[in-house]
Short mmCIF file of C-alpha atoms in Angstrom, two decimals:
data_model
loop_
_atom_site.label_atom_id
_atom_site.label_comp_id
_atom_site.label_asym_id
_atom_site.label_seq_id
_atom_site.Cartn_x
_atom_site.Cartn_y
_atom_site.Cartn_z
CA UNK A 6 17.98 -19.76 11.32
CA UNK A 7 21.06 -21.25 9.93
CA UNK A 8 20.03 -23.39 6.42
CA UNK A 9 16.69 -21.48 6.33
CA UNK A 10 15.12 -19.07 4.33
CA UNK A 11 15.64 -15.13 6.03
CA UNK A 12 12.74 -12.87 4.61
CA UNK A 13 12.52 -9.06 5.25
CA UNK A 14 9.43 -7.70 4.42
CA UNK A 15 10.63 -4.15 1.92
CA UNK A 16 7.61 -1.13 1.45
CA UNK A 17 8.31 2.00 0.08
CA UNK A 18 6.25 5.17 0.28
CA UNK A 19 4.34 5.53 2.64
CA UNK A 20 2.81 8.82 3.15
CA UNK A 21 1.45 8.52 6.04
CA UNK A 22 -2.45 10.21 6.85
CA UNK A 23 -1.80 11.64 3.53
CA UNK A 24 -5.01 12.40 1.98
CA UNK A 25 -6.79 10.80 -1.32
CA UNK A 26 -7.49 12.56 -4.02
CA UNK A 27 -9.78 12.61 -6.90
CA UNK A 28 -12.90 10.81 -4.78
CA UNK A 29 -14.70 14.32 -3.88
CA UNK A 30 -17.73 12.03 -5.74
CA UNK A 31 -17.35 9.95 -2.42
CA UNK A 32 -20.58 8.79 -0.35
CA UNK A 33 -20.34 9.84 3.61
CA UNK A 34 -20.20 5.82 3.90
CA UNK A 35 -16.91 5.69 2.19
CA UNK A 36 -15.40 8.51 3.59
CA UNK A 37 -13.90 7.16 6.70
CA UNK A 38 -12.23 4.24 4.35
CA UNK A 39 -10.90 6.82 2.13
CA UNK A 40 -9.36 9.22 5.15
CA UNK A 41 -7.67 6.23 6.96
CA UNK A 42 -6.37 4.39 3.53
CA UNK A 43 -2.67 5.26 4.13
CA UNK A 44 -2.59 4.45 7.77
CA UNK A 45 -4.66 1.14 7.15
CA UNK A 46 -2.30 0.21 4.56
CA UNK A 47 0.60 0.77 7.04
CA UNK A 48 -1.25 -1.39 9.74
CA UNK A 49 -1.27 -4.00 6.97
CA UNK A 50 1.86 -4.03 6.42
CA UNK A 51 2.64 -4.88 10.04
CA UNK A 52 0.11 -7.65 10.32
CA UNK A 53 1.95 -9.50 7.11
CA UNK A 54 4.88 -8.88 8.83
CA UNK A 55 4.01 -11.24 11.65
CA UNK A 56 1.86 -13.51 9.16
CA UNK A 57 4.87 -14.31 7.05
CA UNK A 58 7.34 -14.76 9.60
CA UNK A 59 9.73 -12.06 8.45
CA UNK A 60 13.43 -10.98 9.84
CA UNK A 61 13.50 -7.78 9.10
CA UNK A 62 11.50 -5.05 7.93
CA UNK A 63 13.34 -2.66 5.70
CA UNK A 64 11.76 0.92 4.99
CA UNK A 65 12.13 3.38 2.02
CA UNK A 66 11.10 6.51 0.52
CA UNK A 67 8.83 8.65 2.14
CA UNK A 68 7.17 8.20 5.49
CA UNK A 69 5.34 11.08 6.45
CA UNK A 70 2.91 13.17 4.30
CA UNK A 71 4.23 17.21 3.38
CA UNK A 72 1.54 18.05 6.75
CA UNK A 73 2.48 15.26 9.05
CA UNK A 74 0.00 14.73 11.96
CA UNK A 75 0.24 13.46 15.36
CA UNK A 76 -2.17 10.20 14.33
CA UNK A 77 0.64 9.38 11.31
CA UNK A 78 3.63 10.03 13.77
CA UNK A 79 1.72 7.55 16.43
CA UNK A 80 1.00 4.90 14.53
CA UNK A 81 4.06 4.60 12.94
CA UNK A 82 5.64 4.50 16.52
CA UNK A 83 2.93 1.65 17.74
CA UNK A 84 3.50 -0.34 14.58
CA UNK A 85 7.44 -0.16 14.96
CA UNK A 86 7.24 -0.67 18.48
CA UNK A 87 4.82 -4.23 18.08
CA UNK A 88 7.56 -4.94 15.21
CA UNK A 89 10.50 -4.61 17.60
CA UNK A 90 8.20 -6.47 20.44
CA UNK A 91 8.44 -9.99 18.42
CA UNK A 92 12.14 -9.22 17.15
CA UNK A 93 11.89 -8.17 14.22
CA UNK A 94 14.66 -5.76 12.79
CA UNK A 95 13.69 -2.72 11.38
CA UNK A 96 15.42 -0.63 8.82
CA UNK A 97 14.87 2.57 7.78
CA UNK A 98 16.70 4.57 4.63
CA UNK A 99 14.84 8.20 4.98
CA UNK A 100 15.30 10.21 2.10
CA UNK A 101 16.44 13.11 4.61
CA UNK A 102 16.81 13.44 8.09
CA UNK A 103 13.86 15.60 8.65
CA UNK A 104 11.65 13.08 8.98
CA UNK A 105 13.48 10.61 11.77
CA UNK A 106 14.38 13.89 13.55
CA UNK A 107 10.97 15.02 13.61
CA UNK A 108 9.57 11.55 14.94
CA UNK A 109 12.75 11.60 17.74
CA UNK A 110 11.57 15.01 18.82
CA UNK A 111 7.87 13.66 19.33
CA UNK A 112 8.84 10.63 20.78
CA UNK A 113 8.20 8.54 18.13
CA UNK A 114 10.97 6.88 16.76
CA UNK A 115 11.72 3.36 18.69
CA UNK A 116 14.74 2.34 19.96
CA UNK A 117 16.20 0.03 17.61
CA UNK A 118 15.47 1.43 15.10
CA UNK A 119 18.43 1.28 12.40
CA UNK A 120 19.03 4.54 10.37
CA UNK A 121 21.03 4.09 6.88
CA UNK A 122 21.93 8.05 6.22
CA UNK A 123 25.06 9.97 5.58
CA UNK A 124 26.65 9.49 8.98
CA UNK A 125 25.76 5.35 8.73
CA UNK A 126 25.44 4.60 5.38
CA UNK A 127 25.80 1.22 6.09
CA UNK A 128 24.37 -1.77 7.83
CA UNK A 129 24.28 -5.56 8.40
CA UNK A 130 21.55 -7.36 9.70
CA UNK A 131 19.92 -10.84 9.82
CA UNK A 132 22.70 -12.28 11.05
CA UNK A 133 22.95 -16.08 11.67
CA UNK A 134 22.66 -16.61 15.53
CA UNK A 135 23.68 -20.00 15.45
CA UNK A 136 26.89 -19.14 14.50
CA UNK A 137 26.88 -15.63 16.21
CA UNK A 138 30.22 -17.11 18.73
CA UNK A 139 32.22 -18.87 15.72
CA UNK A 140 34.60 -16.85 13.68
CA UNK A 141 32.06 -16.21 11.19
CA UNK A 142 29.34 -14.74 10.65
CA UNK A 143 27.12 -14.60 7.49
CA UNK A 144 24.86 -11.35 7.00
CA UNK A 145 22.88 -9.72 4.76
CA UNK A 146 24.32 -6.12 4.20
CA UNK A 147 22.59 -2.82 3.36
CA UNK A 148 24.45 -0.28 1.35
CA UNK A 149 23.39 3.84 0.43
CA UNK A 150 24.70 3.81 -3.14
CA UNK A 151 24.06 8.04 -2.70
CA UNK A 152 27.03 9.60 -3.16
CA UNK A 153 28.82 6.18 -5.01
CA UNK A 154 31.08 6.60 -1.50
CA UNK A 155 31.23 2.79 -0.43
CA UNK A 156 34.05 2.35 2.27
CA UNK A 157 34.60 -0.89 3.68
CA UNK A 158 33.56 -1.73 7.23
CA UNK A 159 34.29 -4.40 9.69
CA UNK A 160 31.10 -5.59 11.73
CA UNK A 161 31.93 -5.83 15.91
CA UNK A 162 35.42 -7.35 15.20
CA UNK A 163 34.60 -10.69 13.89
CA UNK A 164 35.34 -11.90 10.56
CA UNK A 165 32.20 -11.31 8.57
CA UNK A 166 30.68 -13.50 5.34
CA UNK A 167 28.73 -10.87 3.20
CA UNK A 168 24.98 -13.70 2.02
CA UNK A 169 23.80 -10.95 0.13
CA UNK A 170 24.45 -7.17 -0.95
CA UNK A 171 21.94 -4.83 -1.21
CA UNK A 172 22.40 -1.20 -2.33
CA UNK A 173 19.65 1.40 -1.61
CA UNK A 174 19.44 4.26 -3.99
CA UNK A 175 16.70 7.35 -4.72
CA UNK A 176 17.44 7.16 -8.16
CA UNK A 177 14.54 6.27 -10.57
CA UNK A 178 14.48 3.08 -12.45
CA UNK A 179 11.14 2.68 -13.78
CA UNK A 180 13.00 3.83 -16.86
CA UNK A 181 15.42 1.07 -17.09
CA UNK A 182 14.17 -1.99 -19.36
CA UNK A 183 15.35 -5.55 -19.29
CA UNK A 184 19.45 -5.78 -19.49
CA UNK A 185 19.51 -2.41 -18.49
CA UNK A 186 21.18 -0.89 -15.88
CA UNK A 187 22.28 2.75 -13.67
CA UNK A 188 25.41 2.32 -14.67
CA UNK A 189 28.82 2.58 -12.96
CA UNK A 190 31.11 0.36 -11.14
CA UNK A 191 28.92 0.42 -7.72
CA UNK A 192 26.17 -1.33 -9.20
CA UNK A 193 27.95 -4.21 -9.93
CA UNK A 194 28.74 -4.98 -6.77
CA UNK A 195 25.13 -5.57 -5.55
CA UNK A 196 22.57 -8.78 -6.29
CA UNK A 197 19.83 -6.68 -5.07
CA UNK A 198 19.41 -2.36 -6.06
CA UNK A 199 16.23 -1.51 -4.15
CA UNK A 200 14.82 2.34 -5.27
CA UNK A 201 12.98 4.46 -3.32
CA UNK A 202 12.01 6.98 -6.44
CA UNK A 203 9.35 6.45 -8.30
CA UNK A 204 5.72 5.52 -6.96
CA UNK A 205 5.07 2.56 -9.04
CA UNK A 206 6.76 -0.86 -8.68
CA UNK A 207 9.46 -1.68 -11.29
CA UNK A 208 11.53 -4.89 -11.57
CA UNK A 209 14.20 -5.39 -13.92
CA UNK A 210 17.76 -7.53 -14.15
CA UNK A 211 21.26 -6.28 -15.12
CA UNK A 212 23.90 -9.92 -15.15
CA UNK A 213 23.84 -10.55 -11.81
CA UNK A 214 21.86 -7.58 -10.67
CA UNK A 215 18.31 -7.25 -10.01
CA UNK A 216 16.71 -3.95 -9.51
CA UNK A 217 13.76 -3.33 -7.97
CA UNK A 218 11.13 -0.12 -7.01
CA UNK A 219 8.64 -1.01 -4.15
CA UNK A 220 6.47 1.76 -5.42
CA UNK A 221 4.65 2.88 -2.34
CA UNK A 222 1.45 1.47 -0.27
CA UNK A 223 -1.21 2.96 -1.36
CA UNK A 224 -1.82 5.22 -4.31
CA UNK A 225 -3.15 9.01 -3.27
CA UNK A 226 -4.53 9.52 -6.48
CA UNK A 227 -5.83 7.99 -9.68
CA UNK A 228 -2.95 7.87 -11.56
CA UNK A 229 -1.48 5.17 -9.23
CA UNK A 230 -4.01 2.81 -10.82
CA UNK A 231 -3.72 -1.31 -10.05
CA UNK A 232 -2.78 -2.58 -7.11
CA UNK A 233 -0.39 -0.63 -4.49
CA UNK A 234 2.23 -3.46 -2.92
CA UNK A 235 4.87 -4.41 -0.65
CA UNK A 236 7.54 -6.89 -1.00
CA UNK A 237 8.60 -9.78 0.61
CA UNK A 238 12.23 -10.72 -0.30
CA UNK A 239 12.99 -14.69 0.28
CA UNK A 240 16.89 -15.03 0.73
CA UNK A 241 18.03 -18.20 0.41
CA UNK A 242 21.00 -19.60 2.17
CA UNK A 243 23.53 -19.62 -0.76
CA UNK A 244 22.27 -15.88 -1.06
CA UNK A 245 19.64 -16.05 -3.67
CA UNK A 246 16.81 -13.91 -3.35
CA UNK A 247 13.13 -14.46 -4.87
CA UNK A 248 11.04 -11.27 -5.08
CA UNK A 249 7.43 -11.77 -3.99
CA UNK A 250 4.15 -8.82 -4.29
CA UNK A 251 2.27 -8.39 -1.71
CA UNK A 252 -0.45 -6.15 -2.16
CA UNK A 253 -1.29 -3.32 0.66
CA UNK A 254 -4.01 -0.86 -0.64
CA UNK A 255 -6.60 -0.39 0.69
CA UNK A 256 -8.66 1.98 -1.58
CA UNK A 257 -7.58 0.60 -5.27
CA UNK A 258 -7.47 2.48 -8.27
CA UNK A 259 -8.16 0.90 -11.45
CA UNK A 260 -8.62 2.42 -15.03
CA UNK A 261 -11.15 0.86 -17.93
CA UNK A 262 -11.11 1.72 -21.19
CA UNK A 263 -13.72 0.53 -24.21
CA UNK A 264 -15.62 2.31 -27.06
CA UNK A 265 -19.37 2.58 -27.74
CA UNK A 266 -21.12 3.60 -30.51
CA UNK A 267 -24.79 5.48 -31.38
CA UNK A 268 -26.66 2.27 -30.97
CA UNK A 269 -25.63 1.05 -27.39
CA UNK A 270 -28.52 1.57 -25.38
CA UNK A 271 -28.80 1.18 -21.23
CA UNK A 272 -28.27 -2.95 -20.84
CA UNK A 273 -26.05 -2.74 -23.57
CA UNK A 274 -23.77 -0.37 -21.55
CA UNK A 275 -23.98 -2.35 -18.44
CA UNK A 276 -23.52 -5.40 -20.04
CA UNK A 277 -20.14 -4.60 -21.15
CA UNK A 278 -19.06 -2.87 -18.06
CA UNK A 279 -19.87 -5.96 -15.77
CA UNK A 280 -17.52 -8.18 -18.97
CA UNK A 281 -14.84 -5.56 -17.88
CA UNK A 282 -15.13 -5.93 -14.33
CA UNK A 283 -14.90 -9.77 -14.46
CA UNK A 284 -11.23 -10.52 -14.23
CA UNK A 285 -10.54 -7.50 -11.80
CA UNK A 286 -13.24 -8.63 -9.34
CA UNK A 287 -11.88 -11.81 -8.95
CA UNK A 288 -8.12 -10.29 -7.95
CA UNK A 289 -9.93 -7.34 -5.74
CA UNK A 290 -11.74 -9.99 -3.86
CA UNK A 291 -9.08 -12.03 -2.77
CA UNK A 292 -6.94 -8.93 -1.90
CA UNK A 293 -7.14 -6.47 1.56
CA UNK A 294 -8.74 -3.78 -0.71
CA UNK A 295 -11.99 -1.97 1.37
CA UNK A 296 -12.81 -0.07 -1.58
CA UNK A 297 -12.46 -0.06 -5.59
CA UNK A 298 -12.86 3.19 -7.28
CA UNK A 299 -12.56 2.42 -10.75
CA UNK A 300 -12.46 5.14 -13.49
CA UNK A 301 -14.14 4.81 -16.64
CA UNK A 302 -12.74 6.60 -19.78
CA UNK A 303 -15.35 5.37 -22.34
CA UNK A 304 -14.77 6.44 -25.95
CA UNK A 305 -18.01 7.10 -28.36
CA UNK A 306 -19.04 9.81 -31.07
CA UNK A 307 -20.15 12.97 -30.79
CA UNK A 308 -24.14 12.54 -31.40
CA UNK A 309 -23.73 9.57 -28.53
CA UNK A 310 -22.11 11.65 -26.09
CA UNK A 311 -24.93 13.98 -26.66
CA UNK A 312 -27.47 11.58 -25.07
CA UNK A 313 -25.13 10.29 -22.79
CA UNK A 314 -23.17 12.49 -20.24
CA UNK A 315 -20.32 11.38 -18.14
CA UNK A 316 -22.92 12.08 -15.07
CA UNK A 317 -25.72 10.24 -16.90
CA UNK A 318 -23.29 7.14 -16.97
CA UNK A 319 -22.00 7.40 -14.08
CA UNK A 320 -25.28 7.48 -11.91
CA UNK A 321 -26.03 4.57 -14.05
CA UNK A 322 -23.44 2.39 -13.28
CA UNK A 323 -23.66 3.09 -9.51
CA UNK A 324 -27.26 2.29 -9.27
CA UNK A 325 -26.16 -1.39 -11.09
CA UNK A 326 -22.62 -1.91 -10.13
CA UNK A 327 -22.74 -0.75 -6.42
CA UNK A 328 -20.46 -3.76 -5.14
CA UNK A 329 -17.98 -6.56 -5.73
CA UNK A 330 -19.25 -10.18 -5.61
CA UNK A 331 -18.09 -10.23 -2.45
CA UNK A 332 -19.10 -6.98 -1.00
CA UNK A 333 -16.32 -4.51 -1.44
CA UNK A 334 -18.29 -1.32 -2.26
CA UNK A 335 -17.65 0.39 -5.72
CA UNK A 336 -16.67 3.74 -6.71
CA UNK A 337 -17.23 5.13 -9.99
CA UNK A 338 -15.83 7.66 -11.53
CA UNK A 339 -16.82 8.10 -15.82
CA UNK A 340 -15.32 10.30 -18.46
CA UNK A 341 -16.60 10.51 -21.86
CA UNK A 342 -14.16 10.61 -24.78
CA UNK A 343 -15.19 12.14 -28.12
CA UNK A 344 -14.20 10.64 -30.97
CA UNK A 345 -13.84 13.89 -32.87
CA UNK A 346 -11.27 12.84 -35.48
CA UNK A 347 -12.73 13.79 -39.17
CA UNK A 348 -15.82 15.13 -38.01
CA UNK A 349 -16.82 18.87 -38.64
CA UNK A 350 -19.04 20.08 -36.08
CA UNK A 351 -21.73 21.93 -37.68
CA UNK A 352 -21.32 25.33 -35.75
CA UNK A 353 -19.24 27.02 -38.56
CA UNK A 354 -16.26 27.48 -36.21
CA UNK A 355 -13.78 24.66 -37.62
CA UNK A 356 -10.78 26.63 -35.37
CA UNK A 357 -12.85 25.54 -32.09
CA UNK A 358 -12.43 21.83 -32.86
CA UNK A 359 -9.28 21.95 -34.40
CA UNK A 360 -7.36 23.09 -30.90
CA UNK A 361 -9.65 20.71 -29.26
CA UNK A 362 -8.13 18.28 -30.97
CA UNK A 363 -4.88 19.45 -30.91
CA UNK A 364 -5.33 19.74 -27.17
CA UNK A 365 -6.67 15.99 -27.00
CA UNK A 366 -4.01 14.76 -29.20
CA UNK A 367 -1.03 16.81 -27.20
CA UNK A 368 -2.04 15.62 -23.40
CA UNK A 369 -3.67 12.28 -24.51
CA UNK A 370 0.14 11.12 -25.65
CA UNK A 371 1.29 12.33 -22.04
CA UNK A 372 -1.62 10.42 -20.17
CA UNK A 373 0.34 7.44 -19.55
CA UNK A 374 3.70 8.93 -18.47
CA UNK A 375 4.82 9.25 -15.02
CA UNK A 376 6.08 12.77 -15.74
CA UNK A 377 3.29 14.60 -14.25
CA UNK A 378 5.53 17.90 -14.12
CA UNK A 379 5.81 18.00 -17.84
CA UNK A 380 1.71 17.23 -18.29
CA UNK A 381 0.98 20.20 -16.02
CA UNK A 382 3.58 22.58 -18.08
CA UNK A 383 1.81 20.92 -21.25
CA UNK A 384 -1.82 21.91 -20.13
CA UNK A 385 -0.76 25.45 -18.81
CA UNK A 386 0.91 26.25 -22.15
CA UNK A 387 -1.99 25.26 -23.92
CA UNK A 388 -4.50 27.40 -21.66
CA UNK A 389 -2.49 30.32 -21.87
CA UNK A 390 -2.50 30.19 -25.64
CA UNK A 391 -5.70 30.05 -26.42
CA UNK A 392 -7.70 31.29 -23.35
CA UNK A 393 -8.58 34.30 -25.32
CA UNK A 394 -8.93 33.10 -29.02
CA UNK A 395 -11.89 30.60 -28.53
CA UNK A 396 -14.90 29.76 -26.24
CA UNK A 397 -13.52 26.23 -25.03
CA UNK A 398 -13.79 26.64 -21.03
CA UNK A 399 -10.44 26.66 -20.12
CA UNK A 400 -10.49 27.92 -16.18
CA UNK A 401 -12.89 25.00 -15.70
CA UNK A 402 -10.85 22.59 -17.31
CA UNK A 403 -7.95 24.21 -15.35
CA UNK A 404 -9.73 23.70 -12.32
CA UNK A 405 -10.01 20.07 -12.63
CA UNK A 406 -9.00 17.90 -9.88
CA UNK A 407 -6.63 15.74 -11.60
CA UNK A 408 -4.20 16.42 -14.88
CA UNK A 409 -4.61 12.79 -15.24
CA UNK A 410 -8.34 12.82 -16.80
CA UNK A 411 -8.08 16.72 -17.84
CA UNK A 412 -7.49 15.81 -21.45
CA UNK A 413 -10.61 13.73 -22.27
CA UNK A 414 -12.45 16.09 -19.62
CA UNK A 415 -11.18 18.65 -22.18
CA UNK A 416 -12.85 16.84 -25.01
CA UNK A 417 -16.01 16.28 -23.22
CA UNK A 418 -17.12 20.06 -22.23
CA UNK A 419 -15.36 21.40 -25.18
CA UNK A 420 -17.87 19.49 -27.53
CA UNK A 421 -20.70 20.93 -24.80
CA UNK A 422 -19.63 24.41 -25.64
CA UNK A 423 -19.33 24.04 -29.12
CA UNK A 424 -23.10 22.81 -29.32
CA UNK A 425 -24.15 25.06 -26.70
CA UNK A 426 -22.97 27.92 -29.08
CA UNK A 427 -23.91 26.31 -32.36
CA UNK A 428 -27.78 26.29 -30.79
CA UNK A 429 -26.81 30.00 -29.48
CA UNK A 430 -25.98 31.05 -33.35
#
């Protein structure tokens, strides 16, 4: 190993047999793609882990879903256990120690199996047989930067070269632009931060310090749009380290936006769908994706939403669009967005369409933001507001599956009530 590249294959979340959400539209074909995505996504994981030759497998975040089950605690053990089989050190930094003592208790935690918690927040690994018997011994060195309490160690009495330090923390960075950094004198003395917060990957660089967020490996629901990824870190032997993707979802999530006016008609519409789909096919179909649900939020007036209903397009596009080039089966989910801005609708009730808008306008600026907490507290002030002063369904919109398409699903049936009761008056 000594003058060679070490690589140690890094995935976050994992969430293990958690369930999907937001794909209750689902055929019966799909459903048994959609049920196993988090556990096929783990079993990925392990194949690239033997495909690119890795050292070490390092884990982060969460493992297990909120309900663990006896199929997630198994195949985590048989994956970990084929890992350990071909040598292959494994890491794990648990956010807790419920979840290792859970798996011990069941039987399925491996032996050798390294823990980085509280009582060994620190450990080295990869290190360079070839010179395992000299007085030195070069080794790449994990750190828990949670508390900031680093104490120095000595590694089985030898004399030991540090090739590169890497500090684990579950603070967020997906905040934290280029040149920024946490902050504090720990950081500095890492090359590598790896985060185990947020869902979505983040890279950024600080001086001499990069910090990265695996994200997790596969999205549970359709705000974890794009493609869900591990990564491979390539350490070089002067202790540089390239960051590679490697992308592990299985069911991908992907988000298209474009406007249509009164005019578009049928092969119009599809037409500019299959422009949009282009580019993404192309990167689905080279990926380990089984299935692509892609959500449409498609953005119109109010006399064309009339004629055409999210359902209408949606039925439409998965008679047409049913599959990639190459066969991975599509899932389509549509959401129609009216353009209400400066129009009066003609039902005499301007107060109806003003807090639609105002509702539209408030979570639409929120729709992009990983603070789900803060959308939910958004919508729920909102409902309780007005669920009395107009006719806008609220307790449907409420009722919604996800907070992430509520707003222009809040657009959609509020226009629907407001020209159901129009015709009514």
């Amino acid at each position: 190993m000594h003058g060679q590249d070490r690589r140690v294959l890094v995935a976050g979340h994992l969430r293990l047999d958690a369930p999907l959400r937001d794909l209750c539209h689902a055929q019966a074909k799909h459903l048994e793609t959609i049920r196993d995505a988090t556990l096929s996504a783990f079993e990925f994981l392990v194949e690239s882990a033997f495909e690119q030759a890795v050292d070490a497998v390092l884990l982060l975040g969460q493992l297990l879903d909120e309900h663990p089950t006896p199929r997630a605690c198994s195949t985590f053990r048989d994956g970990i256990e084929a890992l350990r089989e071909e040598g292959i050190e494994v890491l794990w930094a648990a956010p807790s120690s419920a979840e290792p003592n859970l798996l011990k208790e069941l039987n399925c935690l491996p032996p050798g199996v390294v823990l980085l918690n509280d009582a060994n927040p620190q450990a080295a690994f990869l290190a360079n047989r070839e010179t395992r018997m000299e007085s030195r011994r070069e080794v790449v060195r994990c750190d828990l930067m949670d508390p900031h309490s680093l104490p120095s160690r000595e590694w089985d009495g030898h004399e030991t070269q540090t090739l590169l330090r890497i500090g684990i923390t579950q603070r967020p960075i997906g905040h934290l632009a280029q040149g920024d950094s946490l902050g504090g004198e720990p950081d500095r003395q890492f090359q590598l931060v790896l985060s185990s917060s947020p869902d979505r990957t983040h890279t950024t660089r600080h001086q001499q310090t990069i910090y990265h967020a695996p994200g997790c490996l596969q999205g549970l629901d359709a705000s974890l749009h794009g493609p869900c990824s591990a990564t491979l870190l390539r350490i070089g032997p002067d202790g540089s380290v390239e960051l590679l993707s490697l992308e592990t979802s299985r069911v991908r999530r992907e988000h298209i936006e474009f406007s249509c006016d009164a005019s578009v008609d049928e092969p119009q519409l599809l037409e500019q769908a299959e422009l949009e789909l282009l580019e993404l096919f192309s990167q689905v179909d080279s990926g380990p994706a089984r299935l692509l649900h892609i959500h449409w939020n498609i953005r119109g007036t109010l006399d064309w939403s009339t004629d055409w209903s999210s359902e209408k397009i949606q039925e439409t596009l998965a008679n047409r669009l049913p599959h990639t080039p190459s066969g991975i089966p599509l899932l389509h989910s549509v959401q129609r967005i009216p353009l209400m801005s400066g129009q009066i609708v003609a039902c005499g009730e301007f107060l109806e369409e003003h807090l639609a808008e105002q509702y539209l306008q408030q979570l639409g600026e929120q729709l992009a933001s990983d603070t789900s907490q803060d959308l939910e507290q958004a919508c729920r002030e909102l409902f309780l507001a007005h669920e009395r002063s107009t006719h806008l369904p609220w307790q449907q919109l409420l009722a919604e599956s996800s907070l992430r398409i509520l707003a222009p699903r809040a657009g959609e049936l509020g226009v629907r009530a407001l020209q159901d009761q129009s015709r009514a008056g």
